Short mmCIF file of C-alpha atoms in Angstrom, two decimals:
data_model
loop_
_atom_site.label_atom_id
_atom_site.label_comp_id
_atom_site.label_asym_id
_atom_site.label_seq_id
_atom_site.Cartn_x
_atom_site.Cartn_y
_atom_site.Cartn_z
CA UNK V 25 -24.88 1.09 -45.33
CA UNK V 26 -25.99 4.43 -46.56
CA UNK V 27 -24.18 6.90 -48.30
CA UNK V 28 -22.75 8.94 -45.08
CA UNK V 29 -21.78 5.59 -43.33
CA UNK V 30 -20.00 4.91 -46.52
CA UNK V 31 -18.12 8.17 -46.60
CA UNK V 32 -17.05 7.97 -42.92
CA UNK V 33 -15.91 4.30 -43.14
CA UNK V 34 -13.45 5.60 -46.62
CA UNK V 35 -12.03 8.20 -44.44
CA UNK V 36 -11.14 6.08 -41.70
CA UNK V 37 -9.43 3.79 -43.85
CA UNK V 38 -7.87 6.50 -45.37
CA UNK V 39 -6.86 7.98 -42.29
CA UNK V 40 -5.10 4.86 -41.22
CA UNK V 41 -3.37 4.43 -44.34
CA UNK V 42 -2.27 7.63 -43.69
CA UNK V 43 -1.03 7.30 -39.95
CA UNK V 44 0.62 4.15 -40.87
CA UNK V 45 2.58 5.97 -44.06
CA UNK V 46 3.48 8.60 -41.26
CA UNK V 47 5.04 5.94 -38.74
CA UNK V 48 6.92 4.42 -41.67
CA UNK V 49 8.45 7.60 -42.67
CA UNK V 50 9.19 8.14 -39.26
CA UNK V 51 10.89 5.11 -38.58
CA UNK V 52 12.76 5.51 -41.81
CA UNK V 53 13.91 8.79 -40.39
CA UNK V 54 14.99 7.35 -36.89
CA UNK V 55 16.85 4.58 -38.71
CA UNK V 56 18.66 6.92 -40.94
CA UNK V 57 19.61 9.24 -38.09
CA UNK V 58 20.95 6.13 -36.03
CA UNK V 59 22.86 4.95 -39.00
CA UNK V 60 20.80 1.78 -39.86
CA UNK V 61 20.22 2.39 -43.39
CA UNK V 62 23.00 2.32 -46.34
CA UNK V 63 20.32 3.02 -49.26
CA UNK V 64 17.00 3.31 -49.66
CA UNK V 65 14.83 2.42 -52.94
CA UNK V 66 12.44 5.03 -54.21
CA UNK V 67 9.48 4.55 -56.79
CA UNK V 68 9.93 7.58 -59.09
CA UNK V 69 7.85 7.38 -62.34
CA UNK V 70 7.06 3.78 -61.57
CA UNK V 71 10.70 2.80 -62.03
CA UNK V 72 12.85 1.73 -58.66
CA UNK V 73 15.49 4.09 -58.13
CA UNK V 74 18.28 3.65 -55.55
CA UNK V 75 19.96 6.06 -53.20
CA UNK V 76 22.32 5.54 -51.17
CA UNK V 77 23.28 7.65 -47.91
CA UNK V 78 27.03 7.53 -48.69
CA UNK V 79 26.62 8.84 -52.46
CA UNK V 80 24.54 11.80 -51.06
CA UNK V 81 27.10 13.55 -49.24
CA UNK V 82 30.19 11.65 -50.39
CA UNK V 83 31.37 15.28 -52.26
CA UNK V 84 31.71 16.96 -48.73
CA UNK V 85 32.96 14.20 -47.29
CA UNK V 86 35.81 13.97 -50.02
CA UNK V 87 36.24 17.77 -49.60
CA UNK V 88 36.61 17.81 -46.15
CA UNK V 89 38.79 14.78 -46.00
CA UNK V 90 40.87 15.73 -48.73
CA UNK V 91 41.42 19.81 -47.94
CA UNK V 92 44.89 21.05 -46.57
CA UNK V 93 43.35 22.63 -43.65
CA UNK V 94 42.53 20.34 -40.45
CA UNK V 95 38.67 20.02 -39.98
CA UNK V 96 37.53 19.10 -36.50
CA UNK V 97 34.18 18.53 -34.92
CA UNK V 98 33.33 18.65 -31.42
CA UNK V 99 30.49 18.06 -29.16
CA UNK V 100 29.13 20.61 -26.77
CA UNK V 101 31.66 19.17 -24.10
CA UNK V 102 34.74 19.88 -26.25
CA UNK V 103 35.41 16.57 -27.03
CA UNK V 104 36.64 15.41 -30.58
CA UNK V 105 33.46 13.46 -32.67
CA UNK V 106 35.14 13.86 -35.93
CA UNK V 107 38.61 14.96 -37.92
CA UNK V 108 40.23 14.85 -41.37
CA UNK V 109 43.58 13.19 -41.71
CA UNK V 110 45.13 16.60 -42.55
CA UNK V 111 44.52 17.72 -38.70
CA UNK V 112 45.76 14.03 -37.41
CA UNK V 113 48.79 15.00 -39.80
CA UNK V 114 49.48 18.26 -37.98
CA UNK V 115 49.84 16.37 -34.82
CA UNK V 116 51.33 13.35 -36.14
CA UNK V 117 48.58 11.21 -34.38
CA UNK V 118 46.38 8.60 -36.00
CA UNK V 119 42.55 9.54 -35.96
CA UNK V 120 41.62 6.74 -33.99
CA UNK V 121 43.75 8.10 -31.09
CA UNK V 122 42.47 11.50 -31.37
CA UNK V 123 38.52 10.74 -31.80
CA UNK V 124 36.87 10.90 -28.28
CA UNK V 125 39.81 13.30 -27.02
CA UNK V 126 39.36 16.61 -25.31
CA UNK V 127 40.31 19.08 -27.88
CA UNK V 128 42.01 21.33 -25.02
CA UNK V 129 44.02 18.03 -24.26
CA UNK V 130 46.04 18.77 -27.58
CA UNK V 131 46.52 22.07 -26.63
CA UNK V 132 49.99 23.09 -25.31
CA UNK V 133 49.87 24.76 -21.65
CA UNK V 134 50.76 28.10 -23.14
CA UNK V 135 47.76 28.32 -25.30
CA UNK V 136 45.39 26.65 -23.27
CA UNK V 137 43.87 30.02 -21.38
CA UNK V 138 43.37 31.39 -25.04
CA UNK V 139 41.75 28.80 -26.86
CA UNK V 140 39.25 28.14 -23.96
CA UNK V 141 37.99 31.84 -23.76
CA UNK V 142 38.28 31.26 -27.65
CA UNK V 143 35.65 28.36 -27.41
CA UNK V 144 33.49 30.59 -24.79
CA UNK V 145 32.99 33.11 -27.07
CA UNK V 146 32.65 30.53 -30.35
CA UNK V 147 29.22 29.44 -29.11
CA UNK V 148 27.94 32.64 -29.23
CA UNK V 149 29.94 34.00 -32.66
CA UNK V 150 32.74 32.75 -35.18
CA UNK V 151 35.92 33.76 -33.34
CA UNK V 152 39.65 32.77 -34.50
CA UNK V 153 43.09 32.75 -33.39
CA UNK V 154 46.84 32.02 -34.06
CA UNK V 155 48.58 29.49 -31.77
CA UNK V 156 51.25 27.03 -31.79
CA UNK V 157 50.35 23.35 -32.57
CA UNK V 158 53.76 21.32 -30.88
CA UNK V 159 55.34 20.01 -34.21
CA UNK V 160 57.97 17.61 -34.33
CA UNK V 161 61.14 19.55 -34.69
CA UNK V 162 59.53 22.84 -34.18
CA UNK V 163 56.16 24.13 -33.39
CA UNK V 164 53.53 24.58 -36.14
CA UNK V 165 51.90 28.00 -36.30
CA UNK V 166 48.30 27.72 -37.17
CA UNK V 167 44.91 29.45 -37.52
CA UNK V 168 42.02 28.11 -35.65
CA UNK V 169 38.56 29.39 -37.15
CA UNK V 170 35.32 27.89 -35.03
CA UNK V 171 32.01 28.01 -35.63
CA UNK V 172 28.81 26.95 -34.08
CA UNK V 173 26.99 24.16 -35.61
CA UNK V 174 23.12 23.10 -34.97
CA UNK V 175 22.81 19.77 -36.01
CA UNK V 176 19.43 17.99 -35.08
CA UNK V 177 18.38 20.63 -32.52
CA UNK V 178 22.10 19.81 -30.56
CA UNK V 179 25.05 22.27 -30.70
CA UNK V 180 28.31 21.31 -31.57
CA UNK V 181 31.56 23.14 -32.72
CA UNK V 182 33.32 23.00 -36.11
CA UNK V 183 36.93 24.26 -35.92
CA UNK V 184 39.18 24.57 -39.42
CA UNK V 185 42.92 24.55 -38.73
CA UNK V 186 44.98 26.34 -41.40
CA UNK V 187 48.66 25.82 -41.55
CA UNK V 188 50.62 29.24 -41.59
CA UNK V 189 53.91 27.68 -41.56
CA UNK V 190 54.29 29.00 -45.38
CA UNK V 191 52.92 32.45 -44.46
CA UNK V 192 55.29 33.18 -41.67
CA UNK V 193 58.27 31.76 -43.44
CA UNK V 194 57.41 34.43 -46.53
CA UNK V 195 56.54 37.14 -43.78
CA UNK V 196 60.16 36.28 -42.66
CA UNK V 197 61.77 36.68 -45.91
CA UNK V 198 60.38 39.70 -46.88
CA UNK V 199 61.39 41.10 -43.34
CA UNK V 200 64.75 40.52 -44.36
CA UNK V 201 64.38 41.69 -47.39
CA UNK V 202 63.46 45.21 -46.12
CA UNK V 203 66.08 45.37 -43.71
CA UNK V 204 68.48 45.46 -46.24
CA UNK V 205 66.56 47.65 -48.49
CA UNK V 206 66.68 50.25 -45.67
CA UNK V 207 70.28 50.61 -46.10
CA UNK V 208 69.77 51.63 -49.28
CA UNK V 209 67.00 54.08 -48.13
CA UNK V 210 68.97 55.44 -45.92
CA UNK V 211 71.82 56.16 -47.64
CA UNK V 212 70.10 57.13 -50.87
CA UNK V 213 67.92 59.72 -48.17
CA UNK V 214 71.04 60.91 -46.39
CA UNK V 215 72.91 61.48 -49.78
CA UNK V 216 70.13 63.18 -51.73
CA UNK V 217 68.71 65.17 -49.04
CA UNK V 218 71.71 67.53 -49.29
CA UNK V 219 72.15 67.65 -52.86
CA UNK V 220 68.27 68.68 -52.85
CA UNK V 221 68.92 71.75 -51.05
CA UNK V 222 71.91 72.60 -53.08
CA UNK V 223 70.32 72.55 -55.84
CA UNK V 224 67.44 74.29 -55.12
CA UNK V 225 69.14 77.18 -53.22
CA UNK V 226 71.22 77.34 -56.63
CA UNK V 227 68.24 77.47 -58.94
CA UNK V 228 66.25 80.03 -56.64
CA UNK V 229 69.08 82.41 -56.81
CA UNK V 230 69.84 81.70 -60.62
CA UNK V 231 66.40 82.72 -60.95
CA UNK V 232 66.52 86.07 -59.01
CA UNK V 233 69.64 86.78 -60.57
CA UNK V 234 68.25 86.42 -63.92
CA UNK V 235 64.99 88.44 -63.03
CA UNK V 236 67.38 90.99 -61.82
CA UNK V 237 69.12 91.39 -65.67
CA UNK V 238 72.35 89.88 -64.05
CA UNK V 239 73.24 87.06 -67.14
CA UNK V 240 76.72 86.40 -65.82
CA UNK V 241 75.71 85.50 -62.24
CA UNK V 242 73.28 83.75 -63.78
CA UNK V 243 75.32 81.57 -66.30
CA UNK V 244 77.56 80.70 -63.28
CA UNK V 245 75.02 79.23 -61.24
CA UNK V 246 73.66 77.26 -64.61
CA UNK V 247 77.20 75.77 -64.34
CA UNK V 248 77.11 74.94 -61.02
CA UNK V 249 73.48 73.67 -61.26
CA UNK V 250 75.06 71.37 -64.15
CA UNK V 251 77.96 69.96 -61.81
CA UNK V 252 74.99 68.86 -58.72
CA UNK V 253 73.06 66.92 -61.83
CA UNK V 254 76.40 65.18 -62.28
CA UNK V 255 76.81 64.32 -58.46
CA UNK V 256 73.25 63.34 -58.33
CA UNK V 257 73.89 60.88 -61.48
CA UNK V 258 76.70 59.45 -59.43
CA UNK V 259 74.91 59.08 -56.49
CA UNK V 260 72.37 56.93 -58.49
CA UNK V 261 74.67 54.59 -60.21
CA UNK V 262 76.32 53.88 -56.86
CA UNK V 263 72.73 53.04 -55.56
CA UNK V 264 72.29 51.08 -58.46
CA UNK V 265 75.42 49.10 -57.86
CA UNK V 266 74.41 48.76 -54.38
CA UNK V 267 71.14 47.80 -55.55
CA UNK V 268 72.64 45.00 -57.94
CA UNK V 269 74.91 43.93 -55.45
CA UNK V 270 72.38 42.69 -53.12
CA UNK V 271 69.80 41.51 -55.75
CA UNK V 272 67.25 43.90 -55.04
CA UNK V 273 66.90 46.21 -58.14
CA UNK V 274 63.33 46.07 -58.78
CA UNK V 275 62.14 45.42 -62.31
CA UNK V 276 58.66 46.76 -63.32
CA UNK V 277 57.86 44.85 -66.55
CA UNK V 278 55.31 45.66 -69.04
CA UNK V 279 54.97 45.54 -72.92
CA UNK V 280 56.88 48.27 -75.21
CA UNK V 281 58.02 48.75 -78.18
CA UNK V 282 61.68 49.21 -78.12
CA UNK V 283 61.66 51.36 -81.62
CA UNK V 284 59.34 54.44 -80.07
CA UNK V 285 61.45 54.27 -76.58
CA UNK V 286 64.37 54.53 -78.34
CA UNK V 287 62.72 57.35 -80.06
CA UNK V 288 61.75 59.51 -77.24
CA UNK V 289 65.20 59.12 -75.93
CA UNK V 290 66.76 60.52 -78.89
CA UNK V 291 64.00 63.38 -78.98
CA UNK V 292 64.54 63.98 -75.35
CA UNK V 293 68.72 64.18 -75.37
CA UNK V 294 68.73 66.27 -78.68
CA UNK V 295 67.74 69.03 -76.65
CA UNK V 296 70.63 68.52 -74.47
CA UNK V 297 73.06 67.60 -77.05
CA UNK V 298 74.62 70.84 -78.54
CA UNK V 299 78.07 69.03 -79.88
CA UNK V 300 76.49 66.14 -81.66
CA UNK V 301 74.16 65.17 -84.50
CA UNK V 302 72.21 62.33 -83.37
CA UNK V 303 70.92 60.27 -86.42
CA UNK V 304 67.94 57.80 -85.90
CA UNK V 305 66.72 54.58 -87.67
CA UNK V 306 64.20 51.62 -87.03
CA UNK V 307 62.76 49.43 -88.71
CA UNK V 308 59.09 48.29 -87.95
CA UNK V 309 57.95 47.52 -84.95
CA UNK V 310 60.12 45.78 -81.99
CA UNK V 311 57.60 44.69 -79.10
CA UNK V 312 59.63 43.15 -76.05
CA UNK V 313 58.74 43.09 -72.55
CA UNK V 314 60.49 44.55 -69.88
CA UNK V 315 60.95 47.53 -67.38
CA UNK V 316 60.89 50.42 -69.36
CA UNK V 317 62.56 52.79 -67.40
CA UNK V 318 65.62 50.32 -66.86
CA UNK V 319 65.82 50.12 -70.70
CA UNK V 320 65.60 53.73 -71.33
CA UNK V 321 68.70 54.17 -68.24
CA UNK V 322 70.95 51.48 -70.76
CA UNK V 323 70.02 53.97 -73.71
CA UNK V 324 71.22 56.98 -72.20
CA UNK V 325 73.82 55.84 -70.83
CA UNK V 326 74.97 54.53 -74.58
CA UNK V 327 74.71 57.64 -76.14
CA UNK V 328 76.07 59.42 -73.21
CA UNK V 329 79.36 57.48 -73.50
CA UNK V 330 79.16 57.78 -77.20
CA UNK V 331 79.17 61.35 -76.49
CA UNK V 332 81.62 61.85 -74.23
CA UNK V 333 83.94 59.44 -76.08
CA UNK V 334 83.92 60.80 -79.71
CA UNK V 335 85.51 63.92 -80.61
CA UNK V 336 82.71 66.97 -81.05
CA UNK V 337 80.73 67.90 -83.82
CA UNK V 338 80.59 64.17 -84.93
CA UNK V 339 77.63 61.89 -85.86
CA UNK V 340 75.96 59.41 -83.50
CA UNK V 341 73.86 57.29 -84.72
CA UNK V 342 71.33 55.44 -83.11
CA UNK V 343 69.52 52.50 -84.64
CA UNK V 344 66.78 50.06 -83.85
CA UNK V 345 65.94 46.64 -85.73
CA UNK V 346 64.67 43.41 -85.41
CA UNK V 347 66.64 39.86 -86.49
CA UNK V 348 65.00 36.91 -86.02
CA UNK V 349 63.46 36.57 -82.16
CA UNK V 350 65.30 39.57 -81.42
CA UNK V 351 65.05 43.24 -80.95
CA UNK V 352 68.33 44.61 -81.55
CA UNK V 353 69.34 48.60 -80.56
CA UNK V 354 72.68 49.73 -81.76
CA UNK V 355 74.81 53.10 -81.07
CA UNK V 356 77.53 54.03 -82.97
CA UNK V 357 80.01 56.46 -82.43
CA UNK V 358 83.28 57.68 -84.39
CA UNK V 359 85.26 58.76 -81.78
CA UNK V 360 88.45 57.78 -79.88
CA UNK V 361 87.43 53.66 -79.98
CA UNK V 362 88.66 50.96 -77.54
CA UNK V 363 91.73 49.02 -77.57
CA UNK V 364 91.39 45.74 -78.04
CA UNK V 365 93.12 43.99 -74.81
CA UNK V 366 90.13 46.50 -72.70
CA UNK V 367 87.09 45.69 -74.76
CA UNK V 368 86.41 42.57 -72.72
CA UNK V 369 86.94 44.59 -69.46
CA UNK V 370 84.82 47.44 -70.04
CA UNK V 371 81.64 46.00 -68.69
CA UNK V 372 83.35 45.18 -65.14
CA UNK V 373 82.82 47.26 -61.75
CA UNK V 374 84.66 50.49 -61.89
CA UNK V 375 86.48 49.99 -64.83
CA UNK V 376 87.61 52.71 -67.27
CA UNK V 377 89.34 53.06 -70.46
CA UNK V 378 92.88 53.71 -69.61
CA UNK V 379 95.10 55.68 -71.91
CA UNK V 380 96.38 59.37 -72.90
CA UNK V 381 92.78 60.90 -72.23
CA UNK V 382 92.21 58.57 -69.11
CA UNK V 383 91.89 61.51 -66.97
CA UNK V 384 89.76 63.84 -69.40
CA UNK V 385 86.89 61.85 -69.02
CA UNK V 386 84.63 61.82 -65.64
CA UNK V 387 82.68 58.91 -64.05
CA UNK V 388 83.26 56.65 -61.86
CA UNK V 389 83.23 53.38 -64.19
CA UNK V 390 79.51 51.98 -63.24
CA UNK V 391 77.66 52.90 -65.95
CA UNK V 392 78.46 50.48 -68.36
CA UNK V 393 78.76 47.37 -65.75
CA UNK V 394 74.97 48.49 -64.67
CA UNK V 395 73.71 48.78 -68.22
CA UNK V 396 75.06 45.03 -69.05
CA UNK V 397 73.54 43.74 -65.65
CA UNK V 398 70.00 45.36 -66.83
CA UNK V 399 70.03 43.78 -70.04
CA UNK V 400 71.02 40.54 -68.97
CA UNK V 401 68.02 40.61 -66.12
CA UNK V 402 66.04 40.74 -69.72
CA UNK V 403 68.05 37.92 -71.12
CA UNK V 404 69.47 39.90 -73.29
CA UNK V 405 72.81 40.92 -74.22
CA UNK V 406 75.08 43.78 -74.32
CA UNK V 407 78.02 43.79 -76.71
CA UNK V 408 80.82 46.11 -78.29
CA UNK V 409 82.65 46.31 -81.52
CA UNK V 410 85.59 48.86 -81.40
CA UNK V 411 88.52 49.98 -83.55
CA UNK V 412 91.03 51.85 -81.52
CA UNK V 413 90.82 55.27 -83.19
CA UNK V 414 88.00 54.67 -85.26
CA UNK V 415 85.02 54.60 -83.07
CA UNK V 416 82.55 51.82 -81.26
CA UNK V 417 79.28 50.13 -81.59
CA UNK V 418 77.56 49.43 -78.55
CA UNK V 419 74.90 47.00 -79.22
CA UNK V 420 72.17 45.07 -77.29
CA UNK V 421 69.41 42.60 -77.75
CA UNK V 422 66.51 41.80 -76.04
CA UNK V 423 63.92 39.15 -77.15
CA UNK V 424 61.21 39.96 -79.17
CA UNK V 425 57.68 38.92 -77.71
CA UNK I 18 45.18 81.91 -56.52
CA UNK I 19 45.35 78.04 -56.12
CA UNK I 20 46.48 77.20 -52.30
CA UNK I 21 48.86 74.63 -51.54
CA UNK I 22 50.11 73.02 -49.07
CA UNK I 23 53.62 71.47 -48.39
CA UNK I 24 54.91 69.25 -45.75
CA UNK I 25 58.46 67.90 -45.03
CA UNK I 26 60.56 67.93 -42.72
CA UNK I 27 63.32 69.45 -44.04
CA UNK I 28 63.20 73.11 -43.12
CA UNK I 29 65.51 73.76 -46.04
CA UNK I 30 63.57 71.90 -48.34
CA UNK I 31 60.26 73.30 -46.86
CA UNK I 32 61.82 76.71 -47.61
CA UNK I 33 63.18 76.01 -51.09
CA UNK I 34 59.57 74.50 -52.20
CA UNK I 35 57.52 77.51 -50.49
CA UNK I 36 60.09 80.11 -52.59
CA UNK I 37 59.57 78.80 -55.98
CA UNK I 38 55.92 77.97 -55.90
CA UNK I 39 55.76 81.80 -54.81
CA UNK I 40 57.52 82.41 -57.83
CA UNK I 41 54.60 81.58 -59.77
CA UNK I 42 51.97 83.19 -57.04
CA UNK I 43 50.88 80.49 -55.56
CA UNK I 44 49.52 81.00 -51.85
CA UNK I 45 51.86 78.38 -49.90
CA UNK I 46 51.22 76.89 -46.36
CA UNK I 47 54.39 75.03 -45.30
CA UNK I 48 54.50 72.43 -42.05
CA UNK I 49 56.94 69.91 -40.66
CA UNK I 50 53.98 68.51 -38.98
CA UNK I 51 52.49 66.49 -41.27
CA UNK I 52 49.30 65.63 -39.50
CA UNK I 53 48.78 69.38 -39.50
CA UNK I 54 47.47 68.59 -43.33
CA UNK I 55 44.62 66.17 -41.48
CA UNK I 56 43.38 68.77 -39.62
CA UNK I 57 42.97 71.55 -42.28
CA UNK I 58 39.46 72.49 -41.81
CA UNK I 59 37.64 75.44 -43.98
CA UNK I 60 40.95 76.92 -45.77
CA UNK I 61 40.87 73.65 -48.07
CA UNK I 62 44.12 73.32 -49.92
CA UNK I 63 43.95 72.74 -53.55
CA UNK I 64 47.39 70.63 -54.01
CA UNK I 65 49.41 68.81 -51.56
CA UNK I 66 52.89 68.37 -51.71
CA UNK I 67 53.91 65.36 -49.22
CA UNK I 68 57.25 64.52 -48.31
CA UNK I 69 57.42 60.54 -47.73
CA UNK I 70 59.86 60.05 -45.14
CA UNK I 71 59.45 62.42 -42.47
CA UNK I 72 60.74 61.58 -38.78
CA UNK I 73 57.95 59.91 -36.73
CA UNK I 74 55.65 60.22 -39.81
CA UNK I 75 54.98 58.24 -43.07
CA UNK I 76 53.65 60.39 -45.73
CA UNK I 77 52.21 56.97 -47.06
CA UNK I 78 49.85 56.85 -43.54
CA UNK I 79 49.31 60.45 -43.89
CA UNK I 80 48.16 60.16 -47.67
CA UNK I 81 45.90 57.01 -46.94
CA UNK I 82 44.20 59.21 -43.97
CA UNK I 83 43.61 61.69 -46.44
CA UNK I 84 42.10 59.69 -48.54
CA UNK I 85 39.71 58.67 -46.32
CA UNK I 86 39.05 61.83 -44.71
CA UNK I 87 35.52 63.28 -46.49
CA UNK I 88 36.75 66.97 -46.45
CA UNK I 89 40.47 66.28 -47.72
CA UNK I 90 39.37 62.58 -50.26
CA UNK I 91 39.60 64.87 -53.41
CA UNK I 92 42.52 66.88 -52.78
CA UNK I 93 45.04 65.99 -55.44
CA UNK I 94 48.41 65.11 -53.70
CA UNK I 95 51.49 64.99 -55.01
CA UNK I 96 54.48 62.65 -53.49
CA UNK I 97 58.36 64.02 -53.02
CA UNK I 98 61.05 62.15 -51.91
CA UNK I 99 64.53 60.49 -52.55
CA UNK I 100 63.51 57.37 -51.75
CA UNK I 101 64.82 55.60 -54.90
CA UNK I 102 61.48 53.11 -54.92
CA UNK I 103 59.37 56.37 -55.17
CA UNK I 104 57.71 55.56 -58.76
CA UNK I 105 56.44 51.99 -57.51
CA UNK I 106 55.31 53.49 -54.32
CA UNK I 107 53.34 56.26 -56.14
CA UNK I 108 51.95 53.61 -58.55
CA UNK I 109 51.15 51.43 -55.58
CA UNK I 110 49.19 54.42 -53.74
CA UNK I 111 47.51 55.41 -57.18
CA UNK I 112 49.16 59.04 -56.18
CA UNK I 113 47.94 62.18 -58.13
CA UNK I 114 51.63 62.27 -59.35
CA UNK I 115 55.51 61.83 -57.69
CA UNK I 116 58.36 64.28 -57.72
CA UNK I 117 61.95 62.99 -57.03
CA UNK I 118 64.59 64.68 -55.16
CA UNK I 119 66.84 66.41 -56.12
CA UNK I 120 64.32 68.00 -58.35
CA UNK I 121 64.75 70.68 -61.10
CA UNK I 122 62.62 73.78 -60.07
CA UNK I 123 61.19 73.91 -63.69
CA UNK I 124 59.92 70.56 -63.47
CA UNK I 125 58.54 71.01 -60.34
CA UNK I 126 56.17 74.07 -61.12
CA UNK I 127 55.25 72.35 -64.53
CA UNK I 128 53.81 69.40 -62.78
CA UNK I 129 52.05 71.33 -60.07
CA UNK I 130 50.61 73.37 -63.04
CA UNK I 131 49.73 70.40 -64.59
CA UNK I 132 48.01 69.10 -61.75
CA UNK I 133 46.12 72.09 -60.47
CA UNK I 134 44.88 72.59 -64.25
CA UNK I 135 43.43 69.17 -64.61
CA UNK I 136 41.75 69.21 -61.12
#
């Protein structure tokens, strides 16, 4: 045998070897496809390694089995070839009964046409629809998301079924709340619009008189404007009470330093307070978590009360300090004070301190009620210490962070 | 002088705002129909005062469309409303500023001045 012949024979042998390996590989793939293989032993680094087919896709299987959404695979005739237990639970049927069933059979009559059209569409592109499944006590709203699957040259459809009942319930709750909110919005709009016009025209008139040098008219209009501001504040109080009653006073919470807020409020109020001396003192930082605007509403209510119920030209002390795990703000006046028997009632709605001067002081008696509610919502407490004829100290505490 | 566009469905308030702004020499265009703002062509305003709640139109929708349109997306907008949730709505829509009704003349004019100076 010469060299060429030897080479030819080698090639034949190698070819036969390769052919048989290929045949073997093909028959293995065929067996895997037919579900006849449970595991494979593969030589890797001369060490045999066992691969079970179950372990290869186990993660995905578990994921699909355990997910809350229903998962279904349909063959091209629309028959269920696979479904997970969530899907079976949604329909209250055992998986065994569902397999082999045309998907369209489980769709309520009202949705059959819609779902058929959806299937047609799904063969070309992903499609979605919201329908109701027949539930046990009431229909179950679901979202069907369909995608075409290409498996081994064949076509099938996968459907993910999302339970929308929680979402629908939340939407319903939101709607109810919005309807309640609507009354307050309308009342707010209807009450404030005329006030806006009155205030606007008064200010324009005042501006014109001032330009013309008519100080007297300008001053009168300024007084009228101040009264409009009072009216506007009363409208806000009434609306706040309405919101508190219906649980709709909204809080936008953030982290802030109570000391800085009180200082800012005092500075701002100083420019309007001509009759009283406001003294402010603070110790260190007092970081709290809450609605800055609402807390400033409380502070200005307490300072305004102190001004209102104490004789002109006297001091008002505003103090912020921290003790333990609480931030504390005190507003002290040296005015008329509150009789002992009435102290407990001043935080009630529409309650106003009685006595000789009861009609001298304006207001609806809502300010302290609103303030107490705001502080309560912040897990704090609004309290009073007072001595009739000597003055009052209002104090609120908020948890420090 | 800066040009300001105002939309409010209340004629009195429209007049008030217009007169107040004119005291500072601004050029003012006022409308009760908010969709007019969307169609402003060559004469682009420097600032828009937009009422939140107009009959038939929601100021929020108008604002969203203003921000989508190429020719209006950079114009500063101030929401003006008696809505008690105005502050939250203004924050939610990231509007340039807001003015609560009833408003003080000087407060309103200072806000307008501030916004115009920034832009």
